[in-house]
Amino acid sequence: MNFEYFTPTKVVFGRGAEEQTGALVKEQGGHKVLVHYGGGSVVRSGLLDVICRSLDAAGLSYVLLGGVVPNPRLSKVREGIRLCQEENVDFLLAVGGGSVIDSTKAIGYGLANEGDVWDFYDRKRKAAGCAPLGAVLTIAAAGSEMSDSSVITNEDGWIKRGYSSNYCRCRFAVMDPELTYTLPDYQTQSGCVDIMMHTMERYFNLSDNMELTDGISEALIRTVMRNARILKQNPSDYNARAEVMWASSLSHNGLTGCGTGGGDWASHQIEHELGGMFDVAHGAGLAAIWGSWARYVYREHPERFARFAEQIFGLKEDGSVEALALAGIEKMEDFYRSVGMPTNLKELGINPTEAQIQEMAEKCSFFGRRTVGVMKKLTAADVEEIYRMARG
Amino acid sequence: MNFEYFTPTKVVFGRGAEEQTGALVKEQGGHKVLVHYGGGSVVRSGLLDVICRSLDAAGLSYVLLGGVVPNPRLSKVREGIRLCQEENVDFLLAVGGGSVIDSTKAIGYGLANEGDVWDFYDRKRKAAGCAPLGAVLTIAAAGSEMSDSSVITNEDGWIKRGYSSNYCRCRFAVMDPELTYTLPDYQTQSGCVDIMMHTMERYFNLSDNMELTDGISEALIRTVMRNARILKQNPSDYNARAEVMWASSLSHNGLTGCGTGGGDWASHQIEHELGGMFDVAHGAGLAAIWGSWARYVYREHPERFARFAEQIFGLKEDGSVEALALAGIEKMEDFYRSVGMPTNLKELGINPTEAQIQEMAEKCSFFGRRTVGVMKKLTAADVEEIYRMARG
């Protein structure tokens, strides 16, 4: 499979890396910076002060905008675009996790293009650019610090949509594993699921992958699982935080997709509707859906699931390829439970009605305009069935 | 270990990728292109015609310069600099393997900086920039298409030196595995050794590496070994050529060094003197030296060599860690021999005199100004001893 690989983001990784933020913005030619963040934790931890001092030291001026929420919202993006236009901002700095970075990318699209920024997410037209941005990462999960994607929720109909292009790649990403020490366990584990899933979505497909890509992907999944268990016991284990943080970037910067032809992504699409309607943690939502998705599609390419079972869990074939494939799916659910992640919607804490399931499936299929996934091209009816299987 | 990771090169990988060359140069803003290549194979294969047509189609003008040789020479670099200045070249296109790309980088340094380009390689001063360049890869080996390094031989004293900076990273790299079908077996296998060694140099160090980096490195080494064996039997196996080609880039773009603190690089430094004095194939030279280097240093961190033995060859400890470490070194030499690579200087086809060994060791230590390696900081006397051990 032919592929393109483009990861221009300059990564500065390690203890105290955030102190280089001002110098990095200056290197990129920024003068007036939007410092964009989420809740109060960035303020309380003192990180915002460190960042602002670093910008001061580099002789840069800036304006602050907080209040980005998980499953970040279009109205907040529009507020950011207006603020940047009023203040003549020329560089965007995201301080936070995927929600903050994704919102910052959306602001960047809004600044660099005429018209309504939602058009890009709604597939009405393509962006021709994005204002330059960088990130100081505080949550290892979404991989947005190196990825080409951005996911935003439109409150008008609670529609969650992603838009991807190379324009929105971060110019730099500052990653200090210590900044993730104070994350609650549920968010840490939810992040680990998201990281694993960014590689698993690429790993599960109908083609024969490159050996090198498979080997890298399997090493990454095993590493995240091992370190998720360590963080369950000791959230301040520096090495474990570092492994998970670096995995978050490599899992979604394109590396684990080289030669795969693009991956499946159905679990993500199916989860996006849960996130849009119920505001659940993205990674937890993925864990709750994945087993049902896997059981619904594994017969399309059981060898792929069997390899997964062998390489990730060390299982051996003892009977049929299908049995090995199923055993691997069960083992992954065991792992999810072992780190406190849900494996169905009940454990996720939601109980959608039949009408809500139909509505989510309709939205997921863009009201019949698309199928999702490549292992099996899922229609709205297939997606409905997966939601039902996942009820628990 | 803190680290920086910066791989801005846009990779276009797959069958027919070379047809995009003109569009890629244009995307980078080039107008007048130096098309830089080595011997006649690029002409005979028709690749040069394809490239020129692609540049024509993009409306770009260009000037040709061939004749770059393995262990590429400073005089040819100077010729390239003069030609580019006369012709007002604003983009450099390397069509070839590591020697051509490294020479092109050197030309880029010469164009973007005042004074003598050799100063950078001789550690006299640092470059402040490099003219923009791209590569169409025809040999999978050096990894120069994504790396920050360039190695040139100064005929005045036959001194081979490397210079590294982010300035010289290729803007794009075009990689069509089919372009490597016609490489002679010895060059193919020599390339595979070079690829493995770029990761092994980073893998062997005194610190505890990141699990994720180790896992990626081990997957890469295993993949290259498996596919080197396949190419020994069938040089036109597309998948094997693709695995090796992509590994060449990932092995030297920084990925396998994240969190390692920099790696050892003594084998490379020791081999560079062989290449400078005897003009041997770089990868074959590395294979001829590695076992002797490994036996000379493994006691400094036997656990690292033991892990290598376990993860690459599936060996188990049966006695001491040292015995396992040594068993791994022997297995690697077995592998080298199995693909026709030398494991000592005799098999490499050279028989340096005692005076030549002393001269190479002196040059390698910059006449006493540096030690090489981190596993053990090797002086000229240590390097001499390794050359002697490697005599065979």
PDB file of C-alpha atoms in Angstrom, chain B residues 11-102:
ATOM      1  CA  VAL B  11       7.550  11.057   2.771  1.00  0.00           C
ATOM      2  CA  VAL B  12       5.828   9.930  -0.434  1.00  0.00           C
ATOM      3  CA  PHE B  13       6.144   6.154  -0.477  1.00  0.00           C
ATOM      4  CA  GLY B  14       5.176   3.545  -3.046  1.00  0.00           C
ATOM      5  CA  ARG B  15       5.119   2.455  -6.667  1.00  0.00           C
ATOM      6  CA  GLY B  16       5.440   5.365  -9.076  1.00  0.00           C
ATOM      7  CA  ALA B  17       6.069   7.916  -6.327  1.00  0.00           C
ATOM      8  CA  GLU B  18       8.919   9.433  -8.377  1.00  0.00           C
ATOM      9  CA  GLU B  19       6.369  10.886 -10.778  1.00  0.00           C
ATOM     10  CA  GLN B  20       5.359  13.347  -8.045  1.00  0.00           C
ATOM     11  CA  THR B  21       8.871  14.838  -7.811  1.00  0.00           C
ATOM     12  CA  GLY B  22       8.181  17.969  -9.842  1.00  0.00           C
ATOM     13  CA  ALA B  23       5.018  18.760  -7.903  1.00  0.00           C
ATOM     14  CA  LEU B  24       6.876  18.283  -4.609  1.00  0.00           C
ATOM     15  CA  VAL B  25       9.687  20.660  -5.627  1.00  0.00           C
ATOM     16  CA  LYS B  26       7.107  23.212  -6.719  1.00  0.00           C
ATOM     17  CA  GLU B  27       5.242  22.862  -3.405  1.00  0.00           C
ATOM     18  CA  GLN B  28       8.523  23.803  -1.702  1.00  0.00           C
ATOM     19  CA  GLY B  29       8.876  26.938  -3.778  1.00  0.00           C
ATOM     20  CA  GLY B  30      11.771  25.802  -5.993  1.00  0.00           C
ATOM     21  CA  HIS B  31      12.319  27.353  -9.435  1.00  0.00           C
ATOM     22  CA  LYS B  32      15.779  26.322 -10.624  1.00  0.00           C
ATOM     23  CA  VAL B  33      16.754  22.819  -9.555  1.00  0.00           C
ATOM     24  CA  LEU B  34      20.089  21.028  -9.269  1.00  0.00           C
ATOM     25  CA  VAL B  35      19.474  17.369 -10.179  1.00  0.00           C
ATOM     26  CA  HIS B  36      22.355  15.631  -8.453  1.00  0.00           C
ATOM     27  CA  TYR B  37      23.172  11.958  -8.953  1.00  0.00           C
ATOM     28  CA  GLY B  38      25.904   9.335  -8.930  1.00  0.00           C
ATOM     29  CA  GLY B  39      26.798   6.818 -11.596  1.00  0.00           C
ATOM     30  CA  GLY B  40      25.176   5.781 -14.811  1.00  0.00           C
ATOM     31  CA  SER B  41      22.543   3.462 -13.323  1.00  0.00           C
ATOM     32  CA  VAL B  42      20.166   6.372 -12.763  1.00  0.00           C
ATOM     33  CA  VAL B  43      20.571   7.246 -16.435  1.00  0.00           C
ATOM     34  CA  ARG B  44      20.385   3.663 -17.763  1.00  0.00           C
ATOM     35  CA  SER B  45      17.305   2.771 -15.720  1.00  0.00           C
ATOM     36  CA  GLY B  46      15.418   5.715 -17.185  1.00  0.00           C
ATOM     37  CA  LEU B  47      14.833   7.231 -13.742  1.00  0.00           C
ATOM     38  CA  LEU B  48      16.600  10.468 -14.663  1.00  0.00           C
ATOM     39  CA  ASP B  49      14.246  10.855 -17.639  1.00  0.00           C
ATOM     40  CA  VAL B  50      11.210  10.314 -15.420  1.00  0.00           C
ATOM     41  CA  ILE B  51      12.482  12.939 -12.961  1.00  0.00           C
ATOM     42  CA  CYS B  52      13.270  15.458 -15.691  1.00  0.00           C
ATOM     43  CA  ARG B  53       9.847  15.001 -17.302  1.00  0.00           C
ATOM     44  CA  SER B  54       8.250  15.491 -13.918  1.00  0.00           C
ATOM     45  CA  LEU B  55      10.194  18.742 -13.404  1.00  0.00           C
ATOM     46  CA  ASP B  56       9.255  19.867 -16.911  1.00  0.00           C
ATOM     47  CA  ALA B  57       5.606  19.121 -16.229  1.00  0.00           C
ATOM     48  CA  ALA B  58       5.778  21.309 -13.121  1.00  0.00           C
ATOM     49  CA  GLY B  59       7.269  24.149 -15.186  1.00  0.00           C
ATOM     50  CA  LEU B  60      10.648  24.046 -13.423  1.00  0.00           C
ATOM     51  CA  SER B  61      14.072  24.515 -14.996  1.00  0.00           C
ATOM     52  CA  TYR B  62      17.047  22.471 -13.897  1.00  0.00           C
ATOM     53  CA  VAL B  63      20.725  21.677 -14.317  1.00  0.00           C
ATOM     54  CA  LEU B  64      22.227  18.177 -14.077  1.00  0.00           C
ATOM     55  CA  LEU B  65      25.309  17.096 -12.129  1.00  0.00           C
ATOM     56  CA  GLY B  66      26.324  13.418 -11.959  1.00  0.00           C
ATOM     57  CA  GLY B  67      29.402  11.589 -10.808  1.00  0.00           C
ATOM     58  CA  VAL B  68      29.032  11.366  -7.041  1.00  0.00           C
ATOM     59  CA  VAL B  69      30.978   8.303  -5.806  1.00  0.00           C
ATOM     60  CA  PRO B  70      30.558   6.132  -2.689  1.00  0.00           C
ATOM     61  CA  ASN B  71      32.394   7.710   0.278  1.00  0.00           C
ATOM     62  CA  PRO B  72      31.598  10.975  -1.514  1.00  0.00           C
ATOM     63  CA  ARG B  73      34.290  13.556  -1.913  1.00  0.00           C
ATOM     64  CA  LEU B  74      34.746  17.145  -0.946  1.00  0.00           C
ATOM     65  CA  SER B  75      36.073  18.176  -4.384  1.00  0.00           C
ATOM     66  CA  LYS B  76      32.802  17.076  -5.980  1.00  0.00           C
ATOM     67  CA  VAL B  77      30.863  19.026  -3.340  1.00  0.00           C
ATOM     68  CA  ARG B  78      32.872  22.145  -4.201  1.00  0.00           C
ATOM     69  CA  GLU B  79      32.112  21.583  -7.897  1.00  0.00           C
ATOM     70  CA  GLY B  80      28.408  21.423  -7.029  1.00  0.00           C
ATOM     71  CA  ILE B  81      28.543  24.626  -5.002  1.00  0.00           C
ATOM     72  CA  ARG B  82      30.212  26.499  -7.878  1.00  0.00           C
ATOM     73  CA  LEU B  83      27.718  25.171 -10.421  1.00  0.00           C
ATOM     74  CA  CYS B  84      24.723  26.149  -8.264  1.00  0.00           C
ATOM     75  CA  GLN B  85      26.101  29.648  -7.740  1.00  0.00           C
ATOM     76  CA  GLU B  86      26.694  30.119 -11.481  1.00  0.00           C
ATOM     77  CA  GLU B  87      23.259  28.768 -12.369  1.00  0.00           C
ATOM     78  CA  ASN B  88      21.310  30.489  -9.573  1.00  0.00           C
ATOM     79  CA  VAL B  89      19.943  27.185  -8.331  1.00  0.00           C
ATOM     80  CA  ASP B  90      17.366  27.570  -5.526  1.00  0.00           C
ATOM     81  CA  PHE B  91      16.457  23.916  -4.856  1.00  0.00           C
ATOM     82  CA  LEU B  92      18.670  20.823  -4.595  1.00  0.00           C
ATOM     83  CA  LEU B  93      17.347  17.441  -5.677  1.00  0.00           C
ATOM     84  CA  ALA B  94      19.352  14.355  -4.747  1.00  0.00           C
ATOM     85  CA  VAL B  95      18.618  11.283  -6.898  1.00  0.00           C
ATOM     86  CA  GLY B  96      20.431   8.324  -5.369  1.00  0.00           C
ATOM     87  CA  GLY B  97      21.439   6.872  -2.021  1.00  0.00           C
ATOM     88  CA  GLY B  98      23.283   8.177   1.014  1.00  0.00           C
ATOM     89  CA  SER B  99      26.382   9.343  -0.852  1.00  0.00           C
ATOM     90  CA  VAL B 100      24.370  11.515  -3.220  1.00  0.00           C
ATOM     91  CA  ILE B 101      22.097  12.874  -0.491  1.00  0.00           C
ATOM     92  CA  ASP B 102      25.015  13.589   1.862  1.00  0.00           C
TER      93      ASP B 102
END
